[in-house]
XYZ file of C-alpha atoms in Angstrom:
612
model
C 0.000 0.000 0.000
C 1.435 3.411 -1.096
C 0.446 6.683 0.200
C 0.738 10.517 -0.495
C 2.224 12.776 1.972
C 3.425 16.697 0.794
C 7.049 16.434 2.015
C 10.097 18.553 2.322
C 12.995 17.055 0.416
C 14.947 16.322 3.801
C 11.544 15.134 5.205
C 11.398 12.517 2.087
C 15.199 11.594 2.351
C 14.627 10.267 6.524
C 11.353 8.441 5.311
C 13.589 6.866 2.848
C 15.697 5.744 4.952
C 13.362 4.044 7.210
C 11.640 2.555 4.627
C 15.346 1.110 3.754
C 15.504 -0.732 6.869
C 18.542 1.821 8.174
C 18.881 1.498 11.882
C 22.211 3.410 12.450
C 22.394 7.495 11.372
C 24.440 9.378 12.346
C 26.027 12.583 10.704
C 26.562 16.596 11.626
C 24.364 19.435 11.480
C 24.871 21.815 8.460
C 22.222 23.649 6.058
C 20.933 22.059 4.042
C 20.933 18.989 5.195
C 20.329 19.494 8.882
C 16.497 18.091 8.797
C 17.492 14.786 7.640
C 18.908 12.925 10.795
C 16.185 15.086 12.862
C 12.899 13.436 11.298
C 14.337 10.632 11.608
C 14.609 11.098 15.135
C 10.865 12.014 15.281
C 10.158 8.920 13.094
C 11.573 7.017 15.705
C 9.670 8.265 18.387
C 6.449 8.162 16.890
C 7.075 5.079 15.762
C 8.956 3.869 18.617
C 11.647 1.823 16.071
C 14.746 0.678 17.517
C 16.811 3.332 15.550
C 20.074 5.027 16.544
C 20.058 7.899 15.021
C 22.617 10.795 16.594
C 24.808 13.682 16.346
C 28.351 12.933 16.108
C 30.652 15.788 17.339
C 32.006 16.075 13.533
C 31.476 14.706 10.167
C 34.256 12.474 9.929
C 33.329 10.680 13.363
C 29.384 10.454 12.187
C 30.618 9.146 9.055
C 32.995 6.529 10.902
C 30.881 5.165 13.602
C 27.875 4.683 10.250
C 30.374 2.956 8.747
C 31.600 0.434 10.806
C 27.962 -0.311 11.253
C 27.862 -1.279 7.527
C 31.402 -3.185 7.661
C 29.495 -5.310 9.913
C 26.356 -5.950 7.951
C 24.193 -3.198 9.288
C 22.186 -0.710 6.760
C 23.241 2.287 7.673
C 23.874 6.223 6.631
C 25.654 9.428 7.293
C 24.472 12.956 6.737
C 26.258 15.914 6.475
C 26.556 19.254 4.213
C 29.143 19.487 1.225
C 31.887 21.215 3.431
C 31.234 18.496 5.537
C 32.301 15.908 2.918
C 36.232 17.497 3.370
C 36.469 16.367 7.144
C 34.934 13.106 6.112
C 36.837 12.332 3.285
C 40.225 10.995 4.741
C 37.678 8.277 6.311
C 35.804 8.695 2.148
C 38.936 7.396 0.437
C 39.324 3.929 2.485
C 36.147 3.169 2.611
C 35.784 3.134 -1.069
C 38.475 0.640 -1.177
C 37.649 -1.677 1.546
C 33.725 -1.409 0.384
C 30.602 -2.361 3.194
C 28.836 -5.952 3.770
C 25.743 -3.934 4.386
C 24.303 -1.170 2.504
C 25.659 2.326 3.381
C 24.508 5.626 2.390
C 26.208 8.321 2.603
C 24.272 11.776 1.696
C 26.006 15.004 1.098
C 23.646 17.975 0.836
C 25.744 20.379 -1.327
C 24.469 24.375 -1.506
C 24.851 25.992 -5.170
C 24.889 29.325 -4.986
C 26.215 29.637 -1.547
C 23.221 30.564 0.468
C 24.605 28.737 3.457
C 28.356 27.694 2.821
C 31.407 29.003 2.012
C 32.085 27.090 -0.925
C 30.075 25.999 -4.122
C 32.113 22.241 -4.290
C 30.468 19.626 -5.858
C 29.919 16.318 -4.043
C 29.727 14.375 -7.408
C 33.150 15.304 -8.399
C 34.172 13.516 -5.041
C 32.488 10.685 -5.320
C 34.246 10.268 -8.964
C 37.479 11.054 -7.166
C 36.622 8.611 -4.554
C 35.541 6.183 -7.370
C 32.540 5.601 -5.380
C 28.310 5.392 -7.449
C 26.407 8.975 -6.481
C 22.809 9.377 -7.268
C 21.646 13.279 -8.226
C 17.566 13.671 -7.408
C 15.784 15.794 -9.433
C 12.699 16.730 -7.043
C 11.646 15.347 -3.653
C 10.222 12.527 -5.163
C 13.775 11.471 -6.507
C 14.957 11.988 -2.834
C 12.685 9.740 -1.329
C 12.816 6.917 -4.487
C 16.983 7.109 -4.863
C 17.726 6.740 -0.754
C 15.932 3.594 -0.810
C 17.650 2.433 -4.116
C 20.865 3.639 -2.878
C 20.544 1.628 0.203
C 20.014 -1.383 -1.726
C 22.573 -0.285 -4.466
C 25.107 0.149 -1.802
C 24.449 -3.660 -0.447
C 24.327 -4.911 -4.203
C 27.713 -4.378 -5.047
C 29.342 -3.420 -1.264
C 30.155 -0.302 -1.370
C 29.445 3.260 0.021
C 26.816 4.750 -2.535
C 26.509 9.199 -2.366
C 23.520 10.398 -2.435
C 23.478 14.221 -3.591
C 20.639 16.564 -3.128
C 20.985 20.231 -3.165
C 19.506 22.964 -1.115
C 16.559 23.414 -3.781
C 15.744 19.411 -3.033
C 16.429 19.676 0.309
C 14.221 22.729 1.301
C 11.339 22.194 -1.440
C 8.191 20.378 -0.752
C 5.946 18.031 -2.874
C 3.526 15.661 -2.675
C 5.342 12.302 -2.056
C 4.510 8.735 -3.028
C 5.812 6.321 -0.462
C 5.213 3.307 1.341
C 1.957 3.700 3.261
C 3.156 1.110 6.364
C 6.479 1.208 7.465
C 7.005 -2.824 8.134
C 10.379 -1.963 10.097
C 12.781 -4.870 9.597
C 16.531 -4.003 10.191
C 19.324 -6.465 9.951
C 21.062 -8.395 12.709
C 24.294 -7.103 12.958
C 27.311 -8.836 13.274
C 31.078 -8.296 12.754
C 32.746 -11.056 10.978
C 36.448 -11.136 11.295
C 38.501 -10.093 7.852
C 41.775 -9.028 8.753
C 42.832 -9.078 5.384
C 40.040 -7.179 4.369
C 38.733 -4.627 7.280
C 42.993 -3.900 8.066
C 44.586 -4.201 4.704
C 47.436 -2.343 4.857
C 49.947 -1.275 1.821
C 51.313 -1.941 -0.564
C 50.135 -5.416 -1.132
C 46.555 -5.302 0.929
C 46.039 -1.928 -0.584
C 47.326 -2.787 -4.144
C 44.618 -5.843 -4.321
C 41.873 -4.063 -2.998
C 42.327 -1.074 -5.293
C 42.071 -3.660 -8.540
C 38.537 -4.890 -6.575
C 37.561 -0.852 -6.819
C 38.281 -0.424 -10.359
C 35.996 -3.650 -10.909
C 33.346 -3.018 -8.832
C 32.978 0.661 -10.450
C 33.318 -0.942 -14.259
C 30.215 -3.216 -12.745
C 28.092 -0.542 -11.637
C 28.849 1.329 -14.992
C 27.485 -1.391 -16.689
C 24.794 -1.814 -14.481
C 23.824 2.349 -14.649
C 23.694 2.053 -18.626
C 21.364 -1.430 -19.369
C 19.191 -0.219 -15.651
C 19.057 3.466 -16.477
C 20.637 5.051 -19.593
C 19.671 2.512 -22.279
C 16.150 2.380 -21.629
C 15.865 6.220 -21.890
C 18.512 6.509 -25.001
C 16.046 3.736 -26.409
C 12.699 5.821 -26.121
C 14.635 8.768 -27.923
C 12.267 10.877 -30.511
C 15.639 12.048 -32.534
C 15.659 15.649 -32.715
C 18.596 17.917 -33.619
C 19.076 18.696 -30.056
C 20.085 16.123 -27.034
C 20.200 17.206 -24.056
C 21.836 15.586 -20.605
C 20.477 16.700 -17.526
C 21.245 15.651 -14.080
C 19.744 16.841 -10.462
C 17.834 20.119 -10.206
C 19.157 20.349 -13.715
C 16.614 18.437 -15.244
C 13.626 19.521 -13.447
C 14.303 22.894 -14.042
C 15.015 21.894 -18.157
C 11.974 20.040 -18.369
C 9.645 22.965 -17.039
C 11.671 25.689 -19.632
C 11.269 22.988 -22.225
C 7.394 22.430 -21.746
C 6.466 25.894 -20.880
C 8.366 27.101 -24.332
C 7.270 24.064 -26.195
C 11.000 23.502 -27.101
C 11.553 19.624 -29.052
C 14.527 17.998 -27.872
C 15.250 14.825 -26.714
C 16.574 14.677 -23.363
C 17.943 11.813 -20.466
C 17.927 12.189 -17.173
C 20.996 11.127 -15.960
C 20.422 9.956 -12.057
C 23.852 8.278 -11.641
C 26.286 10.651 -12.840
C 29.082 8.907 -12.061
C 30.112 6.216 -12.972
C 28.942 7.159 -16.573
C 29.357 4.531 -19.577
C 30.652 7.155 -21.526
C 31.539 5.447 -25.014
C 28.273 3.779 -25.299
C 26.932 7.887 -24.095
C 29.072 8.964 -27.046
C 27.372 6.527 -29.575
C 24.515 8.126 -28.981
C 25.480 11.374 -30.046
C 25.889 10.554 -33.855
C 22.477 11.667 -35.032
C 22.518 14.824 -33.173
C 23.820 18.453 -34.159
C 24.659 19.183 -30.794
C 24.146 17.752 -27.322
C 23.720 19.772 -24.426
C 24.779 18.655 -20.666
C 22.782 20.699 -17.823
C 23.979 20.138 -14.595
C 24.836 22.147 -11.406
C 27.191 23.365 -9.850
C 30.463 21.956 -11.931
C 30.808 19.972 -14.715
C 30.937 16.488 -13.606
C 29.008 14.840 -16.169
C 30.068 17.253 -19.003
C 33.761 16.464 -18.224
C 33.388 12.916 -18.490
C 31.372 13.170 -22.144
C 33.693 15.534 -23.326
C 32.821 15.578 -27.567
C 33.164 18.182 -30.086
C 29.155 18.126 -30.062
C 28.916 18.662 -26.344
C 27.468 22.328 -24.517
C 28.101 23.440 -21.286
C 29.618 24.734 -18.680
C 33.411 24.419 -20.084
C 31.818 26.497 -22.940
C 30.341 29.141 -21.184
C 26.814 27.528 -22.649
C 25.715 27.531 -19.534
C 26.652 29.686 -16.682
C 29.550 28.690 -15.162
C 28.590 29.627 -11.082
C 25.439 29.981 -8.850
C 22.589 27.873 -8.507
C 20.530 26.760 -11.358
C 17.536 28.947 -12.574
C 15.252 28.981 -15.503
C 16.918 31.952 -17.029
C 20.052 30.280 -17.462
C 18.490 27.303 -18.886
C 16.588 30.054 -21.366
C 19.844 31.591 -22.493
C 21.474 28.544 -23.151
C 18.647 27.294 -25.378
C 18.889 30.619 -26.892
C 22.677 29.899 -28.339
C 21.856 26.609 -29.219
C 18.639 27.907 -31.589
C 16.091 26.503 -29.457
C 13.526 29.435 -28.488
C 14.751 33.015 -29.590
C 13.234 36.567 -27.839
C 13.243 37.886 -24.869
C 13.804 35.749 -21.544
C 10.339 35.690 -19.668
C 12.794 34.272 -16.898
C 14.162 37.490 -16.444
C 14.158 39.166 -12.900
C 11.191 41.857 -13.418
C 10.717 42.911 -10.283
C 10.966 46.648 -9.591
C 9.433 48.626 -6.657
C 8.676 52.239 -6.612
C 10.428 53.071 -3.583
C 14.791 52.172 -2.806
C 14.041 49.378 -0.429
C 17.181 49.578 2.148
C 19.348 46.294 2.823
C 19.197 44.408 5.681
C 22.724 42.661 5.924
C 22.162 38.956 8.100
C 22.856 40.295 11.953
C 22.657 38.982 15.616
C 19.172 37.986 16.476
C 17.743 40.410 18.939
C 18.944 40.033 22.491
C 21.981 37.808 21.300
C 24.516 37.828 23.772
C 27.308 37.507 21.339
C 26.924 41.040 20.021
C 27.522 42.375 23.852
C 30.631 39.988 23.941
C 32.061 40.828 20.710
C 31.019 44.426 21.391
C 32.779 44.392 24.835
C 35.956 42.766 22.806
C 36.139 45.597 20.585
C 35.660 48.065 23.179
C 38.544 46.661 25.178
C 41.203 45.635 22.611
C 41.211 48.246 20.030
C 40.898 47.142 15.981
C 43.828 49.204 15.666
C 46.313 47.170 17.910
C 44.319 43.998 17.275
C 43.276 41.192 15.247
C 40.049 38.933 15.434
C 39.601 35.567 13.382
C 36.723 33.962 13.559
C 34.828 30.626 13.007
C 31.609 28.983 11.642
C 28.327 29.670 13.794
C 25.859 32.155 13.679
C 28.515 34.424 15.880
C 29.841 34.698 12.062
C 27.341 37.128 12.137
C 29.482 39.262 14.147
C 30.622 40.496 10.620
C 28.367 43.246 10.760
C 29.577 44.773 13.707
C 33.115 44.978 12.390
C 34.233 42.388 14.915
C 35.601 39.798 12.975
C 38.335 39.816 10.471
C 38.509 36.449 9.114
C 36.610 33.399 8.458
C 38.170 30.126 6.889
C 36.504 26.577 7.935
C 35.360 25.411 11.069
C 38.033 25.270 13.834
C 39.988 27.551 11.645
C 39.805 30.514 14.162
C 42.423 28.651 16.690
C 44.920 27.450 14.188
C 44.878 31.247 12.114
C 45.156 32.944 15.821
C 48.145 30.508 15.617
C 49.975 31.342 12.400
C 48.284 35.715 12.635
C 50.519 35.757 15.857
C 53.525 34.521 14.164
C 53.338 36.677 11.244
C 52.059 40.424 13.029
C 53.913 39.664 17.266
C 53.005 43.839 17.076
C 49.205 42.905 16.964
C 47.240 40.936 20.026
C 44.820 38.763 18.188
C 41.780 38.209 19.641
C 39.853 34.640 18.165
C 36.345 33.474 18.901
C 34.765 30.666 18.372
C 31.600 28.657 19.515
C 31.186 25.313 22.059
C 29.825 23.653 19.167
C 32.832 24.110 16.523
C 35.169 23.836 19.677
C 34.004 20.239 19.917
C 34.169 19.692 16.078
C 37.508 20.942 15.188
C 38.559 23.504 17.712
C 40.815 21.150 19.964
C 43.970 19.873 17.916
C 45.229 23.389 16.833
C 44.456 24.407 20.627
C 46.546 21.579 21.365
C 48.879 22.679 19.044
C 49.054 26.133 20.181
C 49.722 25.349 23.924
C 52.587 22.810 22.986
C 54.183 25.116 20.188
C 53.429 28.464 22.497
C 51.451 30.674 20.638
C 50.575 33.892 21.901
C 46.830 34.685 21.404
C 43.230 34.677 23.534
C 41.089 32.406 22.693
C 37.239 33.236 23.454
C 35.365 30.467 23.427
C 30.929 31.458 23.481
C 29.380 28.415 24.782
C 26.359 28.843 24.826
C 25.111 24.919 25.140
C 23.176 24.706 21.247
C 24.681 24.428 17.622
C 22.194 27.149 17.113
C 22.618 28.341 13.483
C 21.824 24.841 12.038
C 18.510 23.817 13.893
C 19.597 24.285 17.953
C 21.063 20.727 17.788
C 22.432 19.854 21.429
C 26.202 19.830 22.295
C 28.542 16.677 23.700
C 28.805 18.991 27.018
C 24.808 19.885 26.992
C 24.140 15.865 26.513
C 26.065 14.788 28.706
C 27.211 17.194 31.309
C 29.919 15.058 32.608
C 32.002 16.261 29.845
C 32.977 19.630 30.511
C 35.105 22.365 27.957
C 37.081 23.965 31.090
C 38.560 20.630 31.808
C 39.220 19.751 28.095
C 41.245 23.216 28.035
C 43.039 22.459 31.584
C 44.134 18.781 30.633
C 46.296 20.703 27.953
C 48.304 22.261 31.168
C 46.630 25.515 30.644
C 43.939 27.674 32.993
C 40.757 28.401 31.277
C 39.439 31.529 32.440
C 35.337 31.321 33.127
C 32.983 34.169 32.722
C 29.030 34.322 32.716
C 27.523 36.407 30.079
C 26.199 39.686 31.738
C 23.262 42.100 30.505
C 24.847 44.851 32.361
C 27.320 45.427 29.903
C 30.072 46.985 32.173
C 30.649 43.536 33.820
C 31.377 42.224 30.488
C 33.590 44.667 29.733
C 35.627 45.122 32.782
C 35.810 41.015 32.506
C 37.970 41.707 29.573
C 39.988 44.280 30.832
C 41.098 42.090 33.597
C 42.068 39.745 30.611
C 43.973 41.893 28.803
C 45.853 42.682 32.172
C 46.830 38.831 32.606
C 47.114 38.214 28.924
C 50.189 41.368 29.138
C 51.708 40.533 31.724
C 55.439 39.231 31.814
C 54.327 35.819 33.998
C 51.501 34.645 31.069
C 53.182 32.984 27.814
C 51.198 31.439 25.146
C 47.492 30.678 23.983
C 44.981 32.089 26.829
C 41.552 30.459 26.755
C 38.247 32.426 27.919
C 35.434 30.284 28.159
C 32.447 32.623 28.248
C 29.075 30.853 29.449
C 25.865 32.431 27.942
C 22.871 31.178 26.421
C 21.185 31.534 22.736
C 18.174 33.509 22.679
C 16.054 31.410 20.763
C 16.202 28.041 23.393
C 13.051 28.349 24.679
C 14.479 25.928 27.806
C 17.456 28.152 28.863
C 16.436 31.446 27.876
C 13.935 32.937 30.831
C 16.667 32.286 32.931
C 18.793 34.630 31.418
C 16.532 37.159 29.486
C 15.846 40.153 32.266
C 13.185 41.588 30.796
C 14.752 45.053 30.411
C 13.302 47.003 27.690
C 14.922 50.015 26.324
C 13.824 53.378 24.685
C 15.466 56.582 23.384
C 15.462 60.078 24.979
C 15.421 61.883 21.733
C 16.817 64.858 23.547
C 19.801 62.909 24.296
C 20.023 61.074 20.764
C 23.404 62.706 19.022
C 22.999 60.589 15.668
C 26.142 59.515 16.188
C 25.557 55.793 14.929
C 27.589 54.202 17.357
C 24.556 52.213 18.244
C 23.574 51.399 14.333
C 27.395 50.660 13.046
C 28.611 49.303 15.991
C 26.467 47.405 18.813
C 23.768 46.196 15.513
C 20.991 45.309 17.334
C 18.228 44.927 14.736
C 15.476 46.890 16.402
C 17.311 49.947 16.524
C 16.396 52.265 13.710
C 15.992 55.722 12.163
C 12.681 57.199 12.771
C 10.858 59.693 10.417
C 12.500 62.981 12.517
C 16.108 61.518 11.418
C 16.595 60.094 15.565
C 17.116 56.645 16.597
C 14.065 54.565 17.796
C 13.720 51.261 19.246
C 10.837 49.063 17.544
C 9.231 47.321 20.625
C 7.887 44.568 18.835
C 11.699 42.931 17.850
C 13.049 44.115 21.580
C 13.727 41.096 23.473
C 14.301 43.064 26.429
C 18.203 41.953 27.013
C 19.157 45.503 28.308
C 22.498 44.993 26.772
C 21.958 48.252 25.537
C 21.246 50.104 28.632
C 25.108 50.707 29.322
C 27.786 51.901 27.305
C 26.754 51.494 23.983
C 25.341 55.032 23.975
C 28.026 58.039 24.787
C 25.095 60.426 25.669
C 23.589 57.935 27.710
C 20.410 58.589 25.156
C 18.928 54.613 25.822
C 16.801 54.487 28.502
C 14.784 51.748 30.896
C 11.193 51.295 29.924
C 9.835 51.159 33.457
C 6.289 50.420 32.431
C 7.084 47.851 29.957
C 10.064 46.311 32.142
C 7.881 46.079 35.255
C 10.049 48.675 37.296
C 13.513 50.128 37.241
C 16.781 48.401 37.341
């Protein structure tokens, strides 16, 4: 019995892996794939199904401990985003050689167009470099139909199987066909000893099990062309056009292509790699030119490479960003398909300048008061301040951050920033979260090699910017971040997030005194307790209900509180003064002190319930 359910991609990707028979997920939080290991918690407790599904501190440990679940014949997956993929992959690159007993997914949500990451990478170019079989859904549908199938694919021919869906499959929603009873059944697992399998070793364990690869990738070439590309090359029309389309790529072609009535033949390629690429070629004889929509690089175009073949490499189609019916418009355009204007073209146009609203601090944060108390103490001038990965990245637009790599980055370029500029104290921050997922080594590294920086470390118990996941230290409070910083024979300095912002500030001050002084010598660690103001469990404990408005008698315009402090409900009111809308107030009082040099911020006594 099948069902319909209107599903978000993510939402479509957990069912599929229930449906599977997976029992063991386990990944990291990152947009856009953050969703997928949380339904499937909620599956599991509606369902009650004996699933373990949890967040591992980083992506290569999620995708380790899903692994060895499927080396000992366990379906299992691992979810994380596509920058996620490059602290998995050292684990990635075994795998592939040593292959699974039972069927292991492993999905990498990658983010064209770099709403949410700091790089545009493909996944499906690393799962050819890995020499591992990645599927590329179209729609939710896809998601839903190719995790099962990938499960299954995986256990087929034992060996990890990528499953790729972008942020535009992730985050859209459709009306899903799935199973209508989920008739749970996961497999028994047990470990059966292989030494010369499971610990192959080089050059000889390595050597053999790199010739099993190359055959077990030739196989599933095979397989892809007489299960997927034949029949479709088969059902060809024959127009002067083909067209090769894989992901988001294809349902965006086929929309452009009905919508304009434009005839061409085109395949949807769902496993781009591995590709049977001289029986591909064959094909192409009876057409004047082939086209190869994809996003974001050129994975399938680079392995059809023909004198007949469009693209990207051509500058056919665009070359960066996410994939949008325009660009499939234009590109039909040079190949003689439609002609005119582009009725994908942005139209919109609005009578007034609308004003930008850069991504800031929520209201009531308590990073911006600690980053604002930072800057206020150790002056840009004399000072430098990498950064990390977290929503305290968007310190940015308070000018307190000066650099942002990869996570756990912040500690290791406080490192090497020292070495190169001694005349500078730099000042890094980064979250509990990212501490946990790659902050420790170069801390380690630091204390044993001596750097000279601080270290501010805002743990505030939540992974907040990708869904308010829970930390190691929040689960489990025996583990504890001041101890992990001590057992590296250094003190970690402890201070508790304050809405009177003086407290903060003279905190730092009395850092900066210890930090100078002739007795202190390397990194110095600040762990800063505080709490995010969106966890509805922690946050009345912390919030004081202290709501703020302006004396315009005492407003200056001097924009210290608009260019520097950034709290979003501060803005210019029709008289040209600064107002404070009550409705996005959180009532932190953060702003109460300091921020304002004439003192023009004032308590709201009827609204706060009193004075302070």
């Amino acid at each position: 019995m099948k069902i319909k359910e209107t599903l978000m991609g993510n939402d479509a990707i957990a069912w599929g892996l229930v449906h599977a028979n997976v029992d063991m997920v386990s990944g990291y939080p990152g947009t856009p794939s953050s969703e997928i290991l949380g339904t499937v918690q909620k599956i599991k407790g509606k369902l009650e199904l004996p699933i373990y599904a949890e967040w591992a501190t980083n992506e290569k440990v999620g995708f380790e401990v899903a692994y060895a679940g499927a080396i000992a014949g366990k379906r299992t997956a691992a979810t994380m985003k596509q920058v996620g993929l490059n602290v998995a992959s050292d684990a990635l690159m075994s795998a592939a050689y040593i292959g699974n007993t039972g069927g292991f997914l492993f999905i990498a949500a990658d983010d064209p167009g770099f709403h949410s990451s700091q790089t545009e990478q493909d996944s499906r170019v690393f799962a050819k470099f890995a020499r591992i079989p990645v599927l590329d859904p179209s729609t939710p549908q896809d998601a839903y139909d190719m995790t099962r199938y990938g499960v299954e694919l995986s256990e087929k021919f034992q060996t990890p199987v990528m499953l790729r869906p972008v942020m535009r499959v992730c985050h859209a929603r459709e009306i899903i066909e799935m199973k209508g009873v989920t008739d749970f059944r996961p497999k028994e697992g047990k470990f059966v000893r292989n030494i010369a399998r499971w610990a192959a070793v080089p050059r000889a364990g390595r050597l053999e099990q790199g010739y099993e690869a190359l055959e077990r990738i030739e196989a599933i070439e095979a397989y892809n062309w007489e299960e997927h590309l034949k029949p479709q090359f088969d059902a060809l029309k024959g127009t002067k056009v083909l067209i090769l389309a894989s992901g988001t790529g294809y349902a965006f072609a086929t929309e452009v292509m009905k919508e304009l009535g434009v005839e061409a033949d085109i395949v949807k390629i769902e496993m781009p790699y591995p590709l049977p690429v001289e029986r591909i070629r064959e094909r192409f004889e009876p057409y004047e030119q082939v086209l190869v929509i994809e996003e974001p690089y050129p994975c399938v175009e680079e392995q059809v490479m023909h004198p007949k073949v469009r693209g990207r490499l051509d500058k056919t189609m665009h070359r960066i960003d996410e994939m949008k019916k325009e660009h499939i418009f234009r590109a039909f355009e040079k190949l003689g398909l439609v002609e005119g204007e582009n009725p994908y073209a942005p139209r919109l146009t609005f009578s007034i300048d609308v004003p930008p609203r850069p991504p800031a601090l929520c209201p009531g944060c308590p990073h911006r008061d600690i980053y604002y108390s930072i800057m206020k103490v150790f002056k840009k001038s004399k000072s430098i301040y990498p950064s990390d990965i977290g929503c305290y990245t968007l310190a940015l637009s308070q000018g307190a951050i000066d650099t942002i790599l990869c996570m756990g980055a912040s500690v290791s370029m406080a490192s090497g920033l020292a070495l190169a500029d001694p005349s500078k104290t730099v000042v890094a921050t980064i979250g509990d979260g990212t501490f946990f997922h790659s902050g420790i080594p170069p801390l380690l590294n630091a204390v044993y090699q001596g750097h000279r920086f601080i270290l501010v470390i805002l743990d505030n118990s939540t992974i907040a910017m990708t869904g308010r996941q829970v930390t190691p230290e929040r689960f489990n409070q025996a583990i504890d971040i001041g101890k992990i910083v001590e057992g590296m024979g250094i003190k970690c300095y402890e201070h508790t997030y304050s809405h009177h912002m003086e407290e903060n500030i003279d905190f730092f001050k009395g850092i900066q005194a210890i930090y100078e002084s002739e007795e202190h010598h390397g990194p110095l660690v600040v762990r800063v307790r505080q709490f995010c103001i969106l966890d509805n469990e922690r946050k009345d404990d912390w919030v004081p209900g202290e709501y703020a408005v302006v004396d315009p008698e005492l407003c200056v315009v001097c924009d210290q509180c608009t260019t520097v402090y950034k709290c979003p409900p501060m803005a210019y009111n029709e008289e040209g003064k600064i107002e404070i809308d009550p409705f996005l107030c959180a009532g932190c009082g953060g702003c109460l002190e300091v921020v304002c040099p004439t003192d023009a911020f004032k308590l709201d006594e009827i609204k706060s319930g009193g004075k302070r």
